[in-house]
PDB file of C-alpha atoms and ligand atoms in Angstrom:
ATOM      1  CA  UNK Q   8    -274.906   4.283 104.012  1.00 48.00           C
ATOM      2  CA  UNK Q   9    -273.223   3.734 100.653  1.00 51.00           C
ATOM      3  CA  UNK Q  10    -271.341   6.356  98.843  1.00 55.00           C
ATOM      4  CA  UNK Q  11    -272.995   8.179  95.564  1.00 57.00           C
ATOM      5  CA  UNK Q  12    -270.006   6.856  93.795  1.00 57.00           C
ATOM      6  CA  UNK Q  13    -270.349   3.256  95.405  1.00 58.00           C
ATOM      7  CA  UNK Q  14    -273.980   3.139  94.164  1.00 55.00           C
ATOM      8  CA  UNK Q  15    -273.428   4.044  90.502  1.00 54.00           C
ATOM      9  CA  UNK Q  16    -270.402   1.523  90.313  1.00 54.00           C
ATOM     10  CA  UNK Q  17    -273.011  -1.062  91.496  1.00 51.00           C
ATOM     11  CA  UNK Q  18    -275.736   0.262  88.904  1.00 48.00           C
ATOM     12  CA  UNK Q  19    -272.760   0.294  86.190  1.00 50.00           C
ATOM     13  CA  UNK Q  20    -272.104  -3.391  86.924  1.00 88.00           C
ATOM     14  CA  UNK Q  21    -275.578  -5.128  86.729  1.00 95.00           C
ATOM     15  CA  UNK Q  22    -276.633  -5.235  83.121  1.00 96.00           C
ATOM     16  CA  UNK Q  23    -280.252  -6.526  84.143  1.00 97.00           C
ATOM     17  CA  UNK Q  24    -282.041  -6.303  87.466  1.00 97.00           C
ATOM     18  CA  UNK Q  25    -285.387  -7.582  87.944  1.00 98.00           C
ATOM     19  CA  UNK Q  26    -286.883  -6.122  91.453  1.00 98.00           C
ATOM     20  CA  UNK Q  27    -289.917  -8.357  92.782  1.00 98.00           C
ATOM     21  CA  UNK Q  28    -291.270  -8.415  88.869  1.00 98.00           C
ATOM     22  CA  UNK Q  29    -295.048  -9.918  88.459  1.00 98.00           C
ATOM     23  CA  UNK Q  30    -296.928 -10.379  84.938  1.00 97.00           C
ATOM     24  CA  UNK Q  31    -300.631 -11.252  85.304  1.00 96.00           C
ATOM     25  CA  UNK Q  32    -302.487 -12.198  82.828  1.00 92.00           C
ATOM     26  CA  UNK Q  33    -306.489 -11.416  83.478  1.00 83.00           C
ATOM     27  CA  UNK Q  34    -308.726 -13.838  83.216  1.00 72.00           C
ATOM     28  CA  UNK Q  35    -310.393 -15.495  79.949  1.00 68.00           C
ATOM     29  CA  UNK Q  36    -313.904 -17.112  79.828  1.00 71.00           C
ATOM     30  CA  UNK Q  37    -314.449 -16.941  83.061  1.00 68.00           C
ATOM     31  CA  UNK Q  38    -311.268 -19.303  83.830  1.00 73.00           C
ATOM     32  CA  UNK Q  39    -308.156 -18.140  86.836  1.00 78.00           C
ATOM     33  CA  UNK Q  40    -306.306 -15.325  86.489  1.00 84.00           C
ATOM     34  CA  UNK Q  41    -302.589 -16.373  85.298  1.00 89.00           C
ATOM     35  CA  UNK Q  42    -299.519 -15.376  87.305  1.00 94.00           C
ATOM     36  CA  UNK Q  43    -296.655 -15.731  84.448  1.00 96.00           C
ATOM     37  CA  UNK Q  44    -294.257 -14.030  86.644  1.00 98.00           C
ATOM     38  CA  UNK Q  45    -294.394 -14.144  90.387  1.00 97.00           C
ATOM     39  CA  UNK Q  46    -292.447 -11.236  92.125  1.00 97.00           C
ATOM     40  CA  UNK Q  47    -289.038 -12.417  90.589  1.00 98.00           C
ATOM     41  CA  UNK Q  48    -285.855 -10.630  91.101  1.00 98.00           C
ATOM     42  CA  UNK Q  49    -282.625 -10.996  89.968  1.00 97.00           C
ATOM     43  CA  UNK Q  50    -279.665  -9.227  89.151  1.00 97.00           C
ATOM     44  CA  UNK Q  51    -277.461  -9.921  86.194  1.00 97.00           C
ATOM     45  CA  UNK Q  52    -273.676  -9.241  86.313  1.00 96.00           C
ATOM     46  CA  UNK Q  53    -272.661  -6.969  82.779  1.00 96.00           C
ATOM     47  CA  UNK Q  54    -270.363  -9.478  81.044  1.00 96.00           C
ATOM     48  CA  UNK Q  55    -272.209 -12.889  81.766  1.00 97.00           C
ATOM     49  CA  UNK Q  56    -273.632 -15.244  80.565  1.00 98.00           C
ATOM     50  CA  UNK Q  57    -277.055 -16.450  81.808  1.00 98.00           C
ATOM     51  CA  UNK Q  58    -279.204 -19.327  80.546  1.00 98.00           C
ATOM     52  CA  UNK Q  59    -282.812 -19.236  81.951  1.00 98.00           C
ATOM     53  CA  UNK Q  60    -284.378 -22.914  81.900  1.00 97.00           C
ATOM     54  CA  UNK Q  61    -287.228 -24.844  83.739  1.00 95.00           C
ATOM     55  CA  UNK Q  62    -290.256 -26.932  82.514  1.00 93.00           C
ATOM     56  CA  UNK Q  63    -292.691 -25.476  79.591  1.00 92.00           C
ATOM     57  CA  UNK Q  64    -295.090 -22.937  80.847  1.00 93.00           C
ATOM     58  CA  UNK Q  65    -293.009 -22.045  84.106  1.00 95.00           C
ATOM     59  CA  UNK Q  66    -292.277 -18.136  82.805  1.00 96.00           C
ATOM     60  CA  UNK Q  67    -289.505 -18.663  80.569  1.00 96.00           C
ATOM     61  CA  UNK Q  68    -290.611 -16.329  77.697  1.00 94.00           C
ATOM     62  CA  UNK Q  69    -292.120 -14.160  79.950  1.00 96.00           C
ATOM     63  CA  UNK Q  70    -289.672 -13.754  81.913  1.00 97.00           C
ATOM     64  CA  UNK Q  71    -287.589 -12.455  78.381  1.00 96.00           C
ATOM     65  CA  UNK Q  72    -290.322 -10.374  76.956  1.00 95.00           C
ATOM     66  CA  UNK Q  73    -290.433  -8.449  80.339  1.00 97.00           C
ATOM     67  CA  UNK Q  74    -286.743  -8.213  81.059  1.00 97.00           C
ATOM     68  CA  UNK Q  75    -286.427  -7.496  76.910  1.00 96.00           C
ATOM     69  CA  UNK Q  76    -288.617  -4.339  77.705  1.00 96.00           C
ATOM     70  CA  UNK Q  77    -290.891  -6.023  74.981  1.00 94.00           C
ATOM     71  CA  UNK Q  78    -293.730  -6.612  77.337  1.00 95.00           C
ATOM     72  CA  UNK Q  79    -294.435  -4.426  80.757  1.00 96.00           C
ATOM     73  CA  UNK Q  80    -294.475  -6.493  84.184  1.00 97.00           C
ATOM     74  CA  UNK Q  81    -298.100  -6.134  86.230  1.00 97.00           C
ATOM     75  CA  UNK Q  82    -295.861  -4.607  89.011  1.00 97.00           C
ATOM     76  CA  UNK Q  83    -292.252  -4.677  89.909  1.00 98.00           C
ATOM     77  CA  UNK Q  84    -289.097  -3.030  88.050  1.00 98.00           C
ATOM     78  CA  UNK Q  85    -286.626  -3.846  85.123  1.00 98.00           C
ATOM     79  CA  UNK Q  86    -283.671  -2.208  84.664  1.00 97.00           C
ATOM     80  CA  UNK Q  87    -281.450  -2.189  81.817  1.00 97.00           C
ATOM     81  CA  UNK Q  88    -277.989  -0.647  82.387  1.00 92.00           C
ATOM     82  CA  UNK Q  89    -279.496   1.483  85.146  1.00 92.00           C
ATOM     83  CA  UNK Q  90    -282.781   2.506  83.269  1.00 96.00           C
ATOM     84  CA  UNK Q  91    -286.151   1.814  84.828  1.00 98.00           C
ATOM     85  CA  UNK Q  92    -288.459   0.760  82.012  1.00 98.00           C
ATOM     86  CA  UNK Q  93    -291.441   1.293  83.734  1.00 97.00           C
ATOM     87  CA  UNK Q  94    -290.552   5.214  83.669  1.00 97.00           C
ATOM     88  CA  UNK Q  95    -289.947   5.399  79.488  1.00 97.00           C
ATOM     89  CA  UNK Q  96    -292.542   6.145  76.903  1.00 97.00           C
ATOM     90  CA  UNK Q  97    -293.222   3.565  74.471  1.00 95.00           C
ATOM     91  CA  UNK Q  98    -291.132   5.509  72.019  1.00 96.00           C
ATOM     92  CA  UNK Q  99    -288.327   6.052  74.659  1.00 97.00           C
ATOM     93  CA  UNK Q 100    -288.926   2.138  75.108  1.00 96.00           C
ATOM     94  CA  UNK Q 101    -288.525   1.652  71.650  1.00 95.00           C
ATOM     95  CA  UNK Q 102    -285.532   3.152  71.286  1.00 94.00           C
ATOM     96  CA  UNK Q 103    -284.395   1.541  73.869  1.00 95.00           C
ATOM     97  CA  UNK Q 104    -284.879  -1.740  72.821  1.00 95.00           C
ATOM     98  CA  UNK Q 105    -283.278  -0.588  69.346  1.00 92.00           C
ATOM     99  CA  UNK Q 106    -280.312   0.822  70.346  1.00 92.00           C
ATOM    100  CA  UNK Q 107    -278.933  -1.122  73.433  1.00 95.00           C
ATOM    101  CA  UNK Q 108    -280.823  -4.733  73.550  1.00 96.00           C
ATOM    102  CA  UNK Q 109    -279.705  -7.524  71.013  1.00 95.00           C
ATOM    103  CA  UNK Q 110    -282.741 -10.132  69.881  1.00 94.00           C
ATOM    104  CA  UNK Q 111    -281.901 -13.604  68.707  1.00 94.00           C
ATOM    105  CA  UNK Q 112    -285.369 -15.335  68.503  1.00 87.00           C
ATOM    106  CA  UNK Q 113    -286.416 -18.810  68.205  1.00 83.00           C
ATOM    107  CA  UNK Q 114    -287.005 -19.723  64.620  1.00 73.00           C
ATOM    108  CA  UNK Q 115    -284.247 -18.299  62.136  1.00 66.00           C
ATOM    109  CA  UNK Q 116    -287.695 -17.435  59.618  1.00 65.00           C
ATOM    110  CA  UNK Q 117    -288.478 -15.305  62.106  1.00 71.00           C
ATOM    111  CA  UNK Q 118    -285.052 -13.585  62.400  1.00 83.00           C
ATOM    112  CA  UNK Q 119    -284.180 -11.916  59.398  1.00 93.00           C
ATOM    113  CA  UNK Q 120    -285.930  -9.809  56.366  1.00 94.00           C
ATOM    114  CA  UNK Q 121    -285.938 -11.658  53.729  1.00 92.00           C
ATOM    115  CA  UNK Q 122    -285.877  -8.752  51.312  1.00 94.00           C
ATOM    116  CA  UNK Q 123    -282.736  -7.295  52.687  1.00 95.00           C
ATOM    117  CA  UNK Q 124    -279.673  -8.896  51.940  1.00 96.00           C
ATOM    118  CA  UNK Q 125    -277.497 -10.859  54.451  1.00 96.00           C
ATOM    119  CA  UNK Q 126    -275.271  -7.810  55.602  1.00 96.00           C
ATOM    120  CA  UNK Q 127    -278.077  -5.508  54.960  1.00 96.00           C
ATOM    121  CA  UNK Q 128    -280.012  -7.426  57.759  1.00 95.00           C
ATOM    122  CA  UNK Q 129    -276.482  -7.000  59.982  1.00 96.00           C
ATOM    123  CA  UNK Q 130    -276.504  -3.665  59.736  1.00 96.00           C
ATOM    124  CA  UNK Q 131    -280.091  -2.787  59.664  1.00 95.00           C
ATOM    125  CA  UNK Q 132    -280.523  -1.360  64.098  1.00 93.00           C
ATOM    126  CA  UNK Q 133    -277.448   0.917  62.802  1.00 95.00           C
ATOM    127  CA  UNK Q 134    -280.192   2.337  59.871  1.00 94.00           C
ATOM    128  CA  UNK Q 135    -283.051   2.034  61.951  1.00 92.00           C
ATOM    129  CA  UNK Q 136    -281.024   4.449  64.184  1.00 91.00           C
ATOM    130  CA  UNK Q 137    -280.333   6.740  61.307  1.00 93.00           C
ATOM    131  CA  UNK Q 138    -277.031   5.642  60.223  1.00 95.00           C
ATOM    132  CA  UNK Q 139    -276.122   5.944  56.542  1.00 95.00           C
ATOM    133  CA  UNK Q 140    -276.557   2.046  54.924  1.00 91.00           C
ATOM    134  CA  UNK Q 141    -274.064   3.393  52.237  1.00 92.00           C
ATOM    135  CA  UNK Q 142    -271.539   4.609  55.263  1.00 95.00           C
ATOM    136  CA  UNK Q 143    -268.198   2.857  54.547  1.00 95.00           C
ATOM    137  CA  UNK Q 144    -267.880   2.600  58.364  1.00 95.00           C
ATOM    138  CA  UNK Q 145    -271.494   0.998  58.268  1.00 96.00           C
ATOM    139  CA  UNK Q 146    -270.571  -1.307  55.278  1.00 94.00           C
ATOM    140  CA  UNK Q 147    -267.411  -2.593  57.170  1.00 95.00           C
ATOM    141  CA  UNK Q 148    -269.209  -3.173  60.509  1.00 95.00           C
ATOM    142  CA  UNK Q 149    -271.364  -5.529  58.762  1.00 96.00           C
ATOM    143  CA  UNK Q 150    -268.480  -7.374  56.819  1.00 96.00           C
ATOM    144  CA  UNK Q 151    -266.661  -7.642  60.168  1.00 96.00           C
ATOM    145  CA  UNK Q 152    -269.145  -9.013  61.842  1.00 96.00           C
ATOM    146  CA  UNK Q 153    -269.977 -11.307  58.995  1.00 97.00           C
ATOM    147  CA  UNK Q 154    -266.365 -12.664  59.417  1.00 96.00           C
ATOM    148  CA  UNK Q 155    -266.589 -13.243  62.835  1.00 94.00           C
ATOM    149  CA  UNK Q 156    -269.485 -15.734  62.358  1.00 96.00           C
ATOM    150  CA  UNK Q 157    -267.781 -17.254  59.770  1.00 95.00           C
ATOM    151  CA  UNK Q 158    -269.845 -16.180  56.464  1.00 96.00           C
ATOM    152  CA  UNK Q 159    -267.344 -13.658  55.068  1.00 96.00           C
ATOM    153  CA  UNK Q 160    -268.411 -12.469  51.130  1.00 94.00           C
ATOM    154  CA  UNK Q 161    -271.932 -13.786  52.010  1.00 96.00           C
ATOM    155  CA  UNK Q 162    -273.257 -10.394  52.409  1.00 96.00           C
ATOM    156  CA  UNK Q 163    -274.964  -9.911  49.036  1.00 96.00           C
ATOM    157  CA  UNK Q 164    -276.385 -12.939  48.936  1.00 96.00           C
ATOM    158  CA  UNK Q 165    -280.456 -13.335  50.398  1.00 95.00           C
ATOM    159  CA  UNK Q 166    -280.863 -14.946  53.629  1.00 94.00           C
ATOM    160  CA  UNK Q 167    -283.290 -17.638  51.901  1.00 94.00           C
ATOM    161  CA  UNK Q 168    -279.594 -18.899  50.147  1.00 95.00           C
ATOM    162  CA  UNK Q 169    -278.385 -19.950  54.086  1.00 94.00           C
ATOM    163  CA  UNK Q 170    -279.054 -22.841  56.128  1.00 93.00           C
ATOM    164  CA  UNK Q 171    -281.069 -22.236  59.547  1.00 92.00           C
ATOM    165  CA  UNK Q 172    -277.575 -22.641  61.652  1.00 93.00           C
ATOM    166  CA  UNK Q 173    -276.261 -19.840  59.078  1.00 94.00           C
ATOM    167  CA  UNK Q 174    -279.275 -17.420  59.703  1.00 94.00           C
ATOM    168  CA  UNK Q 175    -278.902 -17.943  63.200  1.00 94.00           C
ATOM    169  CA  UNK Q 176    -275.350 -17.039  63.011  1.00 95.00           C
ATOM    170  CA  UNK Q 177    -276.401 -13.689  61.052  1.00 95.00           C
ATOM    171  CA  UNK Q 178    -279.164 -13.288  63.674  1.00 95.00           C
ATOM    172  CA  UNK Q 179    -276.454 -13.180  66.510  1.00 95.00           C
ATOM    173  CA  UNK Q 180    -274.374 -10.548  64.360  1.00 95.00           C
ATOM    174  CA  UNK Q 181    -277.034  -8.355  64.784  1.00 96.00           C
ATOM    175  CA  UNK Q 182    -277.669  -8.669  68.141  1.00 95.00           C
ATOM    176  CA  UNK Q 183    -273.976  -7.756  68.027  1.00 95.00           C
ATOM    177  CA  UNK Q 184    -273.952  -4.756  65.831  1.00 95.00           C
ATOM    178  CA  UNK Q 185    -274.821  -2.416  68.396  1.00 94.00           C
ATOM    179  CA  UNK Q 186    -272.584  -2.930  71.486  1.00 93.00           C
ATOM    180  CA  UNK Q 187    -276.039  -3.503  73.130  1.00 94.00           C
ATOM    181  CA  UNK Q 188    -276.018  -3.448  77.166  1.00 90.00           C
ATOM    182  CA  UNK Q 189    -277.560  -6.821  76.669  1.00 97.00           C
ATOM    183  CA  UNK Q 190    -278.364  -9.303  74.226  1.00 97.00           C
ATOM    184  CA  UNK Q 191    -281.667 -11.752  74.494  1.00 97.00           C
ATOM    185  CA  UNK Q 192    -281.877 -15.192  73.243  1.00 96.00           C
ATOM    186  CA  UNK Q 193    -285.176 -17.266  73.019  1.00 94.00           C
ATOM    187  CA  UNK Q 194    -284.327 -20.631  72.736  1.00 93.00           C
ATOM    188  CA  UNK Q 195    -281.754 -19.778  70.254  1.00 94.00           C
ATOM    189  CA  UNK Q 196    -281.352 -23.272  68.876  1.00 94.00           C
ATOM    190  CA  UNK Q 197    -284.251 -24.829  69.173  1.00 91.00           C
ATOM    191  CA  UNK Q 198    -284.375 -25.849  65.233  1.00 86.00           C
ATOM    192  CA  UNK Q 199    -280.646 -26.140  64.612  1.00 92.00           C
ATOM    193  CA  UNK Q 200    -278.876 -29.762  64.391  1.00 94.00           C
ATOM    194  CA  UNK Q 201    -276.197 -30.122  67.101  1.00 95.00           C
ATOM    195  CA  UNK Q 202    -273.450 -28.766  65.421  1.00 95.00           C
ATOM    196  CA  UNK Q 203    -274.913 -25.945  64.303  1.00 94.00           C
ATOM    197  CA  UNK Q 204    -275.919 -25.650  67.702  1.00 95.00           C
ATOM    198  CA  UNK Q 205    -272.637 -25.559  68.968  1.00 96.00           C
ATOM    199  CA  UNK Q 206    -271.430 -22.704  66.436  1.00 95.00           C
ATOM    200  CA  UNK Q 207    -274.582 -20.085  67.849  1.00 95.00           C
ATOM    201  CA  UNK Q 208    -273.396 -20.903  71.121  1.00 97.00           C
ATOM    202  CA  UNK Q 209    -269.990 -20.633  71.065  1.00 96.00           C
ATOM    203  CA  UNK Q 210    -271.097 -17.121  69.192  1.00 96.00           C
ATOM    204  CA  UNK Q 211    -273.269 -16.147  72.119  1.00 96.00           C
ATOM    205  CA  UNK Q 212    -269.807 -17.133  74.204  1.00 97.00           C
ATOM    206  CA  UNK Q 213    -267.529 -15.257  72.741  1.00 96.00           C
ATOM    207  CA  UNK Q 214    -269.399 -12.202  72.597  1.00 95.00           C
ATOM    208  CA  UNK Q 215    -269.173 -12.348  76.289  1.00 96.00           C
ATOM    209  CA  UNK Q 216    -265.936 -13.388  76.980  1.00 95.00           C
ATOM    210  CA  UNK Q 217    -264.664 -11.700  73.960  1.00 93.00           C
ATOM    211  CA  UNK Q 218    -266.423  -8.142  73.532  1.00 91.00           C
ATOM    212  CA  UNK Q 219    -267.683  -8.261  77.238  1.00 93.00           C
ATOM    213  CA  UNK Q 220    -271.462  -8.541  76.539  1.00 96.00           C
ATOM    214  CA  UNK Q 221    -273.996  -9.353  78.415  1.00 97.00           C
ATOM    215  CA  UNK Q 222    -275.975 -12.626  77.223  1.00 98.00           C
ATOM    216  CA  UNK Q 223    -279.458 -14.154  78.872  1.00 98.00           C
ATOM    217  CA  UNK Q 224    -280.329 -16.861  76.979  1.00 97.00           C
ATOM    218  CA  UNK Q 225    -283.520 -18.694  77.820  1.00 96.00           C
ATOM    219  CA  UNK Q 226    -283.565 -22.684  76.570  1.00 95.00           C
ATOM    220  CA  UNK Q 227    -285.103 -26.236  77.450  1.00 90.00           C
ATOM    221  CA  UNK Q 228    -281.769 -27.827  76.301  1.00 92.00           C
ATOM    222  CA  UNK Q 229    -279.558 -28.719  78.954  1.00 93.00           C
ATOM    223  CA  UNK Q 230    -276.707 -28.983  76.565  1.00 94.00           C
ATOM    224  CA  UNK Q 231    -277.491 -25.268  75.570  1.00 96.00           C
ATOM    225  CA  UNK Q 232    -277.759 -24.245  78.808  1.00 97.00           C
ATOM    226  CA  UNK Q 233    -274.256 -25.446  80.268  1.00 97.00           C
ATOM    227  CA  UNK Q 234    -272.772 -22.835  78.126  1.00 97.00           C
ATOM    228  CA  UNK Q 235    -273.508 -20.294  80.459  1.00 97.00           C
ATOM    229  CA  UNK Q 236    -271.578 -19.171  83.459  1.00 95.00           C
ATOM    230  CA  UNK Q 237    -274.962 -18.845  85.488  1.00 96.00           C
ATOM    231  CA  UNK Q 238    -278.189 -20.869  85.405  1.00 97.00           C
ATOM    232  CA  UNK Q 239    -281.539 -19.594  86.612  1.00 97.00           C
ATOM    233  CA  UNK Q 240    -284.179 -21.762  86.996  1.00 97.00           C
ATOM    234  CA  UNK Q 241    -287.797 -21.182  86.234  1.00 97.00           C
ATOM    235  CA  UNK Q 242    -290.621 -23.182  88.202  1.00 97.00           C
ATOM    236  CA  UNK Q 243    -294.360 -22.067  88.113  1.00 96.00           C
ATOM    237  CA  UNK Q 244    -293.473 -18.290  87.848  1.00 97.00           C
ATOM    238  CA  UNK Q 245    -290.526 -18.271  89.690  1.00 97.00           C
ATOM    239  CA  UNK Q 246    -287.080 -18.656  90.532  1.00 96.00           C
ATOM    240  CA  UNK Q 247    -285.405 -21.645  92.251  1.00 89.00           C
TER     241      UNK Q 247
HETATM  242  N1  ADP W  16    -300.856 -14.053  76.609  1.00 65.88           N
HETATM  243  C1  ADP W  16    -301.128 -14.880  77.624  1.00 65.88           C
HETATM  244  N2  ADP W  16    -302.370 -14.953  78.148  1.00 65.88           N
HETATM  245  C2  ADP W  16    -302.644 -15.782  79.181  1.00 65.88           C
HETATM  246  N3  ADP W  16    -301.730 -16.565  79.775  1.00 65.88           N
HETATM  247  C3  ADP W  16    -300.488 -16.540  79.296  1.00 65.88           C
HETATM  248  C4  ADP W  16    -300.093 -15.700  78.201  1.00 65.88           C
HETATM  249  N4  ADP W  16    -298.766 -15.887  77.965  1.00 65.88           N
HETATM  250  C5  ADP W  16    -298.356 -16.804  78.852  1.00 65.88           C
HETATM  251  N5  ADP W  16    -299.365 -17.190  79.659  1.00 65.88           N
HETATM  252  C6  ADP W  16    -299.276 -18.159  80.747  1.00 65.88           C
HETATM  253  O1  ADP W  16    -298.176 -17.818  81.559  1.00 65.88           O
HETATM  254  C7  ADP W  16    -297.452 -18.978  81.961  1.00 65.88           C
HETATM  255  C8  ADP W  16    -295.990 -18.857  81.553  1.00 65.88           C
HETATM  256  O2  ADP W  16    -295.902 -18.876  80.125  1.00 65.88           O
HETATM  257  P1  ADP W  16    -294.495 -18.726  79.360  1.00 65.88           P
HETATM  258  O3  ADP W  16    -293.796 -17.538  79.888  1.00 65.88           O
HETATM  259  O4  ADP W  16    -294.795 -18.770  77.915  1.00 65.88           O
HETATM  260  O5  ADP W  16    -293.733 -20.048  79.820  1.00 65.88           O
HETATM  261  P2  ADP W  16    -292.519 -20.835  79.131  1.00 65.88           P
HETATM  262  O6  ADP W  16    -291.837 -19.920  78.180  1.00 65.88           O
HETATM  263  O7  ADP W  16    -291.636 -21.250  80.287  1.00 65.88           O
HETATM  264  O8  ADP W  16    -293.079 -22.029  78.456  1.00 65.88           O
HETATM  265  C9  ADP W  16    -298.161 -20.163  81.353  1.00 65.88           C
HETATM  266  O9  ADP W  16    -299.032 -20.694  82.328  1.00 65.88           O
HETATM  267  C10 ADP W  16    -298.935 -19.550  80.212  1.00 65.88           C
HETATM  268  O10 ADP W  16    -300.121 -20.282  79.953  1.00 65.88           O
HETATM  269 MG1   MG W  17    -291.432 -20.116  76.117  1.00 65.88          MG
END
């Protein structure tokens, strides 16, 4: 039998755990039933980095949206540091999601409010939490973490004034601003050119390696994908 203390130093050190996780969708005009997710499990170390790849239509973003606590499996359980989310209210979900889960999506349009200023948009899961956006603390967290994706004194300006790779960058400063038990990526660079690329992913990197987050990143691109440390692979609903 393993210790009390054993078990909570093994819940402490998995970020993520899928247990035998399905997502069905019912059927449509009369067509099949569609098994996105077929009894996956996996368990994600806290301070990796994960890239989740396979062919379109094998799970990919459904594998996110359920681990992301964004979507709710058929049957099966997600953890995020320790919590089931199958046993939190949507509003405990919510706040859940707000408070320790990063989100970098695909397209940088889709990433930031345009009528919020760049550092605005940084700090904005520290308002939605209830922190003061006129905190000095506040203000600084966003200026730091402007500088550390390389768009110091860029805060004022509108994110409609950046390039894509530049809203991605502010995307991932976000995800950052937190200290969130885990930070999702959905094809992260899908639009960017390859240098720009680069610059998210190294991001993505050092927030791991640096600040000991937790990163599952879920791409097509091969390139992308050798970032990580570990690679799962999706194929028809499951993992290889
Ligand atoms: N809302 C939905 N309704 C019905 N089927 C869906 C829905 N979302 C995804 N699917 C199906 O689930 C499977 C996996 O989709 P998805 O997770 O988007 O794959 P990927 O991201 O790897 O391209 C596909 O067969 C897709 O058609
Ligand atoms: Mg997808």
């Amino acid at each position: 039998m393993e210790s009390t203390v054993d078990t909570i130093t093994a819940v402490r050190a998995t970020a993520l755990s899928l247990e035998s996780v399905s997502r069905r969708y019912g059927r449509r005009g009369g067509g099949r039933e569609a098994i996105a997710l077929d009894a996956v499990s996996c368990a994600v170390p806290a301070g990796s980095f994960t890239a989740v790849v396979g062919p379109s239509g094998s799970g990919k973003s459904t594998f996110l949206q359920c681990a992301a606590g964004l979507d709710r499996p058929t049957t099966g359980t997600v953890r995020v540091g320790g919590t089931d989310l199958g046993s939190l209210s949507e509003a405990a979900l919510t706040r859940l999601r707000r408070d320790r889960i990063g989100f970098v999506f695909q397209s940088h349009a889709l990433n930031l409010v345009p009528s919020l200023n760049i550092e605005e948009n940084v700090v904005l899961p520290l308002v939605l939490a209830g922190a003061d956006p006129a905190d000095e603390r506040v203000l600084a967290r966003g200026r730091d973490l402007l500088a550390r994706v390389g768009l110091a004194g860029r805060g004022g300006q509108g994110p409609a004034t950046l390039s894509g790779g530049q809203q991605q960058r502010v995307a991932v400063a976000r995800a950052l601003v937190t200290e969130p038990d885990v930070i999702f990526a959905d094809e992260p660079t899908a639009s960017l050119d390859p240098e720009s690329a680069s610059l998210v992913l190294g991001l993505l990197r050092d927030a791991v390696r640096i600040d000991g987050r937790t990163v599952v990143m879920v791409t097509h691109d091969p390139v992308a994908a050798s970032w990580a440390d570990t690679v799962l692979t999706m194929d028809g609903g499951r993992l290889r």
